[in-house]
Amino acid sequence: MEETHQPVPASPKPAPPAPVSPTPAPPVRSSAGWKAFVIVIVLLFLSMFACCGLSYFAYRGDDFSSVSTDSIALIHIDGVIAGTGSALDGVITPEDILYQLDEALADDSVKAILLRVDSPGGTVAASQEIAMEVAYAAQEKPVVASIGDVGASGAYMIASQCDEIVALPTSAVGSIGVISQIPNIAGLMDKLGVEFTVITAGELKDTGSAFRSMTPTEAALIQGEVDNAYQEFIAIVAEGRGLGEDEVGKLATGWAWSAREAQELGLVDTLGTYNDAVDIAAEYGGIEGDPDIVTYEQSGYGDLLTYLLGVSESLERLGALVPALSGTTGKPVPH
């Protein structure tokens, strides 16, 4: 029997090995990114410390840009006048105004003082204290008042002590009078079922309490205090304006006139703008040409707070850029 040999199939050739991809190099961290970040942080802190220094001098009122020419000291009386408070609260205190007046009087370059008044008034004692100091300052150097929107009540008491009052025709001026307001919420407490117990030593110790009705004796006493303050107000305005007390008394109705009407009544001297008041103050001070305007306001802390809040926001935004600057995003940083 003949043996038949079947052809043996050839073994398949092995597939060529797949090309090996080179291992990707790790992303290169850019030292330039960190350097940029550090530089920005350093610049921010340097500017912050510079602001602290400037704010410190501004708060103290030091004039680090020496004034070599004749100048006018500008003092703002804008807001509510009270014995305590701060400019951040919109409160004018005697302490702040007296400080500025003293600085203006001590500065030999200051030839006149300009009060920029924009206030509805405030407490009697605080207004009187400032008015008395303005009257004293006016004996040493010329003082001019420039009234903006309103110069009423205690603010007018202060302005009346100036050598001249300048106001816009529509400025509200005057309101010579005194008011005391005492609420009575006893009925509300009864409806709420709240009982309020007061223990005092002294018959009149809780006079003015909001939790009970006022007695006739208490009302008479408070009215007497209001009347006394009212007479003080009239006397101060009369002396400052060179008018008789009877004449001022007829105007002391508590009403605020427009400056045009107030001028006819002898409560305002000149109708004009702030710039007009500057020119008038310069004339009083014998200043030729455009005067320098200097201030001694103690407002550095408020400016510093605003600046620091801005720096904080900038740092937060910068923090979001740190990964990109430092090359930690997993992507190569272009060079």
Short mmCIF file of N, CA, C and O in Angstrom, two decimals, residues 12-63:
data_model
loop_
_atom_site.label_atom_id
_atom_site.label_comp_id
_atom_site.label_asym_id
_atom_site.label_seq_id
_atom_site.Cartn_x
_atom_site.Cartn_y
_atom_site.Cartn_z
N PRO A 12 2.90 29.85 10.79
CA PRO A 12 2.76 31.30 10.51
C PRO A 12 3.92 32.08 11.10
O PRO A 12 4.42 31.76 12.18
N LYS A 13 4.30 33.08 10.37
CA LYS A 13 5.39 33.92 10.86
C LYS A 13 4.91 34.77 12.05
O LYS A 13 3.80 35.28 12.04
N PRO A 14 5.73 34.85 13.04
CA PRO A 14 5.32 35.67 14.21
C PRO A 14 5.15 37.14 13.81
O PRO A 14 5.91 37.65 12.99
N ALA A 15 4.10 37.74 14.38
CA ALA A 15 3.84 39.16 14.08
C ALA A 15 4.97 40.02 14.64
O ALA A 15 5.52 39.71 15.70
N PRO A 16 5.31 41.01 13.89
CA PRO A 16 6.39 41.89 14.40
C PRO A 16 5.95 42.56 15.70
O PRO A 16 4.77 42.85 15.90
N PRO A 17 6.85 42.74 16.59
CA PRO A 17 6.49 43.36 17.88
C PRO A 17 5.94 44.78 17.68
O PRO A 17 6.40 45.51 16.80
N ALA A 18 4.91 45.07 18.48
CA ALA A 18 4.32 46.42 18.39
C ALA A 18 5.34 47.48 18.84
O ALA A 18 6.11 47.24 19.76
N PRO A 19 5.33 48.56 18.13
CA PRO A 19 6.30 49.61 18.52
C PRO A 19 6.02 50.10 19.94
O PRO A 19 4.88 50.29 20.33
N VAL A 20 7.07 50.22 20.67
CA VAL A 20 6.95 50.66 22.07
C VAL A 20 6.96 52.18 22.10
O VAL A 20 7.90 52.81 21.61
N SER A 21 5.85 52.72 22.66
CA SER A 21 5.78 54.19 22.77
C SER A 21 6.72 54.65 23.87
O SER A 21 6.76 54.04 24.95
N PRO A 22 7.44 55.68 23.60
CA PRO A 22 8.34 56.18 24.66
C PRO A 22 7.54 56.71 25.84
O PRO A 22 6.46 57.28 25.68
N THR A 23 8.03 56.44 27.01
CA THR A 23 7.36 56.92 28.23
C THR A 23 7.37 58.45 28.25
O THR A 23 8.44 59.06 28.11
N PRO A 24 6.15 59.08 28.37
CA PRO A 24 6.14 60.55 28.34
C PRO A 24 6.89 61.13 29.53
O PRO A 24 6.79 60.62 30.65
N ALA A 25 7.62 62.14 29.23
CA ALA A 25 8.38 62.79 30.31
C ALA A 25 7.42 63.52 31.23
O ALA A 25 6.40 64.05 30.80
N PRO A 26 7.68 63.50 32.51
CA PRO A 26 6.80 64.21 33.45
C PRO A 26 6.80 65.70 33.13
O PRO A 26 7.78 66.23 32.62
N PRO A 27 5.64 66.35 33.38
CA PRO A 27 5.58 67.78 33.08
C PRO A 27 6.65 68.54 33.85
O PRO A 27 6.91 68.26 35.01
N VAL A 28 7.23 69.44 33.14
CA VAL A 28 8.29 70.25 33.74
C VAL A 28 7.67 71.37 34.57
O VAL A 28 6.84 72.12 34.07
N ARG A 29 8.03 71.40 35.81
CA ARG A 29 7.52 72.47 36.67
C ARG A 29 8.34 73.72 36.41
O ARG A 29 9.56 73.70 36.45
N SER A 30 7.60 74.75 36.17
CA SER A 30 8.28 76.00 35.82
C SER A 30 8.64 76.77 37.08
O SER A 30 7.78 77.14 37.87
N SER A 31 9.91 76.99 37.27
CA SER A 31 10.33 77.82 38.39
C SER A 31 9.96 79.27 38.15
O SER A 31 9.79 80.05 39.08
N ALA A 32 9.78 79.62 36.86
CA ALA A 32 9.41 81.00 36.55
C ALA A 32 8.03 81.33 37.10
O ALA A 32 7.75 82.46 37.52
N GLY A 33 7.11 80.32 37.10
CA GLY A 33 5.77 80.56 37.64
C GLY A 33 5.80 80.91 39.11
O GLY A 33 5.15 81.84 39.57
N TRP A 34 6.58 80.13 39.88
CA TRP A 34 6.69 80.41 41.31
C TRP A 34 7.33 81.77 41.55
O TRP A 34 6.95 82.50 42.46
N LYS A 35 8.33 82.09 40.74
CA LYS A 35 8.98 83.39 40.91
C LYS A 35 7.99 84.52 40.68
O LYS A 35 7.97 85.51 41.43
N ALA A 36 7.15 84.37 39.65
CA ALA A 36 6.16 85.41 39.37
C ALA A 36 5.19 85.55 40.53
O ALA A 36 4.81 86.66 40.94
N PHE A 37 4.77 84.39 41.08
CA PHE A 37 3.83 84.41 42.20
C PHE A 37 4.44 85.11 43.41
O PHE A 37 3.81 85.95 44.06
N VAL A 38 5.69 84.76 43.72
CA VAL A 38 6.36 85.36 44.88
C VAL A 38 6.52 86.87 44.69
O VAL A 38 6.30 87.66 45.61
N ILE A 39 6.87 87.28 43.47
CA ILE A 39 7.06 88.71 43.20
C ILE A 39 5.76 89.47 43.41
O ILE A 39 5.73 90.54 44.02
N VAL A 40 4.65 88.89 42.92
CA VAL A 40 3.35 89.56 43.07
C VAL A 40 2.99 89.70 44.54
O VAL A 40 2.53 90.75 45.00
N ILE A 41 3.20 88.62 45.33
CA ILE A 41 2.88 88.67 46.76
C ILE A 41 3.72 89.73 47.46
O ILE A 41 3.22 90.52 48.27
N VAL A 42 5.01 89.77 47.14
CA VAL A 42 5.89 90.76 47.78
C VAL A 42 5.45 92.17 47.45
O VAL A 42 5.39 93.05 48.33
N LEU A 43 5.09 92.41 46.19
CA LEU A 43 4.65 93.75 45.80
C LEU A 43 3.37 94.14 46.51
O LEU A 43 3.20 95.29 46.93
N LEU A 44 2.45 93.18 46.67
CA LEU A 44 1.20 93.47 47.37
C LEU A 44 1.46 93.86 48.82
O LEU A 44 0.88 94.81 49.34
N PHE A 45 2.34 93.11 49.49
CA PHE A 45 2.61 93.42 50.88
C PHE A 45 3.37 94.74 51.03
O PHE A 45 3.14 95.50 51.97
N LEU A 46 4.27 95.03 50.10
CA LEU A 46 4.97 96.31 50.15
C LEU A 46 4.00 97.47 50.00
O LEU A 46 4.08 98.47 50.72
N SER A 47 3.06 97.33 49.06
CA SER A 47 2.08 98.40 48.87
C SER A 47 1.17 98.52 50.08
O SER A 47 0.75 99.61 50.46
N MET A 48 0.87 97.37 50.74
CA MET A 48 0.03 97.40 51.93
C MET A 48 0.72 98.16 53.06
O MET A 48 0.13 99.01 53.72
N PHE A 49 2.02 97.88 53.26
CA PHE A 49 2.75 98.58 54.32
C PHE A 49 2.89 100.06 53.99
O PHE A 49 2.85 100.92 54.88
N ALA A 50 3.05 100.38 52.71
CA ALA A 50 3.13 101.79 52.32
C ALA A 50 1.83 102.50 52.64
O ALA A 50 1.80 103.63 53.14
N CYS A 51 0.70 101.80 52.37
CA CYS A 51 -0.61 102.38 52.68
C CYS A 51 -0.77 102.58 54.17
O CYS A 51 -1.32 103.58 54.62
N CYS A 52 -0.28 101.62 54.97
CA CYS A 52 -0.35 101.76 56.43
C CYS A 52 0.37 103.02 56.88
O CYS A 52 -0.11 103.77 57.72
N GLY A 53 1.56 103.24 56.30
CA GLY A 53 2.32 104.42 56.69
C GLY A 53 1.63 105.70 56.31
O GLY A 53 1.53 106.64 57.10
N LEU A 54 1.10 105.76 55.08
CA LEU A 54 0.40 106.96 54.64
C LEU A 54 -0.85 107.20 55.47
O LEU A 54 -1.17 108.33 55.82
N SER A 55 -1.58 106.12 55.78
CA SER A 55 -2.80 106.26 56.57
C SER A 55 -2.48 106.74 57.97
O SER A 55 -3.22 107.50 58.57
N TYR A 56 -1.34 106.29 58.51
CA TYR A 56 -0.95 106.73 59.84
C TYR A 56 -0.73 108.24 59.86
O TYR A 56 -1.21 108.95 60.73
N PHE A 57 0.00 108.73 58.85
CA PHE A 57 0.24 110.16 58.81
C PHE A 57 -1.05 110.93 58.55
O PHE A 57 -1.26 112.00 59.09
N ALA A 58 -1.93 110.35 57.70
CA ALA A 58 -3.20 111.03 57.43
C ALA A 58 -4.04 111.09 58.69
O ALA A 58 -4.71 112.08 58.96
N TYR A 59 -3.99 110.01 59.48
CA TYR A 59 -4.78 110.00 60.72
C TYR A 59 -4.26 111.05 61.69
O TYR A 59 -5.02 111.73 62.35
N ARG A 60 -2.94 111.18 61.76
CA ARG A 60 -2.37 112.16 62.66
C ARG A 60 -2.52 113.57 62.13
O ARG A 60 -2.38 114.54 62.86
N GLY A 61 -2.79 113.68 60.82
CA GLY A 61 -2.92 115.00 60.25
C GLY A 61 -1.60 115.62 59.85
O GLY A 61 -1.54 116.79 59.53
N ASP A 62 -0.50 114.84 59.88
CA ASP A 62 0.80 115.38 59.50
C ASP A 62 0.81 115.69 58.02
O ASP A 62 0.34 114.90 57.21
N ASP A 63 1.33 116.83 57.65
CA ASP A 63 1.40 117.21 56.24
C ASP A 63 2.80 116.89 55.75
O ASP A 63 3.73 117.66 55.93
#
